mmCIF file of C-alpha atoms in Angstrom:
data_model
loop_
_atom_site.group_PDB
_atom_site.id
_atom_site.type_symbol
_atom_site.label_atom_id
_atom_site.label_comp_id
_atom_site.label_asym_id
_atom_site.label_seq_id
_atom_site.Cartn_x
_atom_site.Cartn_y
_atom_site.Cartn_z
ATOM 1 C CA UNK M 1 2.595 16.778 2.390
ATOM 2 C CA UNK M 2 1.370 16.718 -0.715
ATOM 3 C CA UNK M 3 -0.809 12.969 -0.711
ATOM 4 C CA UNK M 4 1.138 11.853 -3.978
ATOM 5 C CA UNK M 5 4.550 12.520 -2.879
ATOM 6 C CA UNK M 6 3.615 10.449 0.462
ATOM 7 C CA UNK M 7 2.405 7.181 -2.596
ATOM 8 C CA UNK M 8 5.628 7.851 -3.545
ATOM 9 C CA UNK M 9 7.468 7.083 -0.627
ATOM 10 C CA UNK M 10 5.424 4.095 0.931
ATOM 11 C CA UNK M 11 6.343 3.094 -2.442
ATOM 12 C CA UNK M 12 9.929 3.154 -2.362
ATOM 13 C CA UNK M 13 9.897 1.987 1.281
ATOM 14 C CA UNK M 14 8.231 -1.021 0.489
ATOM 15 C CA UNK M 15 11.312 -1.517 -2.655
ATOM 16 C CA UNK M 16 13.801 -0.937 -0.130
ATOM 17 C CA UNK M 17 12.022 -3.259 1.595
ATOM 18 C CA UNK M 18 11.319 -5.663 -0.851
ATOM 19 C CA UNK M 19 15.066 -5.429 -2.756
ATOM 20 C CA UNK M 20 16.056 -6.678 1.437
ATOM 21 C CA UNK M 21 17.561 -3.478 1.894
ATOM 22 C CA UNK M 22 15.573 -2.502 4.937
ATOM 23 C CA UNK M 23 13.318 -4.787 7.177
ATOM 24 C CA UNK M 24 9.908 -3.969 8.382
ATOM 25 C CA UNK M 25 11.352 -3.932 11.365
ATOM 26 C CA UNK M 26 14.172 -1.423 11.098
ATOM 27 C CA UNK M 27 11.078 1.704 11.194
ATOM 28 C CA UNK M 28 9.686 2.949 13.835
ATOM 29 C CA UNK M 29 6.654 1.271 15.960
ATOM 30 C CA UNK M 30 3.834 3.639 13.963
ATOM 31 C CA UNK M 31 5.900 3.754 10.305
ATOM 32 C CA UNK M 32 4.981 0.388 10.625
ATOM 33 C CA UNK M 33 1.457 0.579 11.740
ATOM 34 C CA UNK M 34 1.150 3.985 9.536
ATOM 35 C CA UNK M 35 2.578 1.238 6.662
ATOM 36 C CA UNK M 36 0.007 -1.315 7.359
ATOM 37 C CA UNK M 37 -2.883 0.716 7.664
ATOM 38 C CA UNK M 38 -2.410 1.851 4.384
ATOM 39 C CA UNK M 39 -1.766 -0.715 2.728
ATOM 40 C CA UNK M 40 -5.046 -3.094 4.487
ATOM 41 C CA UNK M 41 -7.123 0.614 3.137
ATOM 42 C CA UNK M 42 -5.514 0.246 -0.341
ATOM 43 C CA UNK M 43 -6.213 -4.342 -0.099
ATOM 44 C CA UNK M 44 -9.359 -2.517 1.037
ATOM 45 C CA UNK M 45 -10.536 -0.360 -1.762
ATOM 46 C CA UNK M 46 -8.353 -1.989 -4.510
ATOM 47 C CA UNK M 47 -11.036 -5.171 -3.738
ATOM 48 C CA UNK M 48 -14.178 -3.109 -3.407
ATOM 49 C CA UNK M 49 -13.554 -1.280 -6.813
ATOM 50 C CA UNK M 50 -12.383 -4.626 -8.824
ATOM 51 C CA UNK M 51 -15.866 -6.349 -7.628
ATOM 52 C CA UNK M 52 -17.811 -2.364 -8.858
ATOM 53 C CA UNK M 53 -15.222 -2.272 -12.163
ATOM 54 C CA UNK M 54 -16.338 -6.266 -13.095
ATOM 55 C CA UNK M 55 -17.360 -6.593 -16.894
ATOM 56 C CA UNK M 56 -17.654 -10.112 -18.223
ATOM 57 C CA UNK M 57 -19.123 -9.264 -19.701
ATOM 58 C CA UNK M 58 -22.896 -11.154 -18.532
ATOM 59 C CA UNK M 59 -25.935 -8.328 -18.639
#
């Protein structure tokens, strides 16, 4: 499956959860674990990129 398509599906699931159409616990446990793992990885990666890409204008 295409990585971009997987991300779209994750975003759709996140939107459904945020709008309370579904709950994370409505999904199978394996899907819950996978979504939480991927969300954690993105969060850590985003935090690492913030440290690298930060430009405060201080030399």
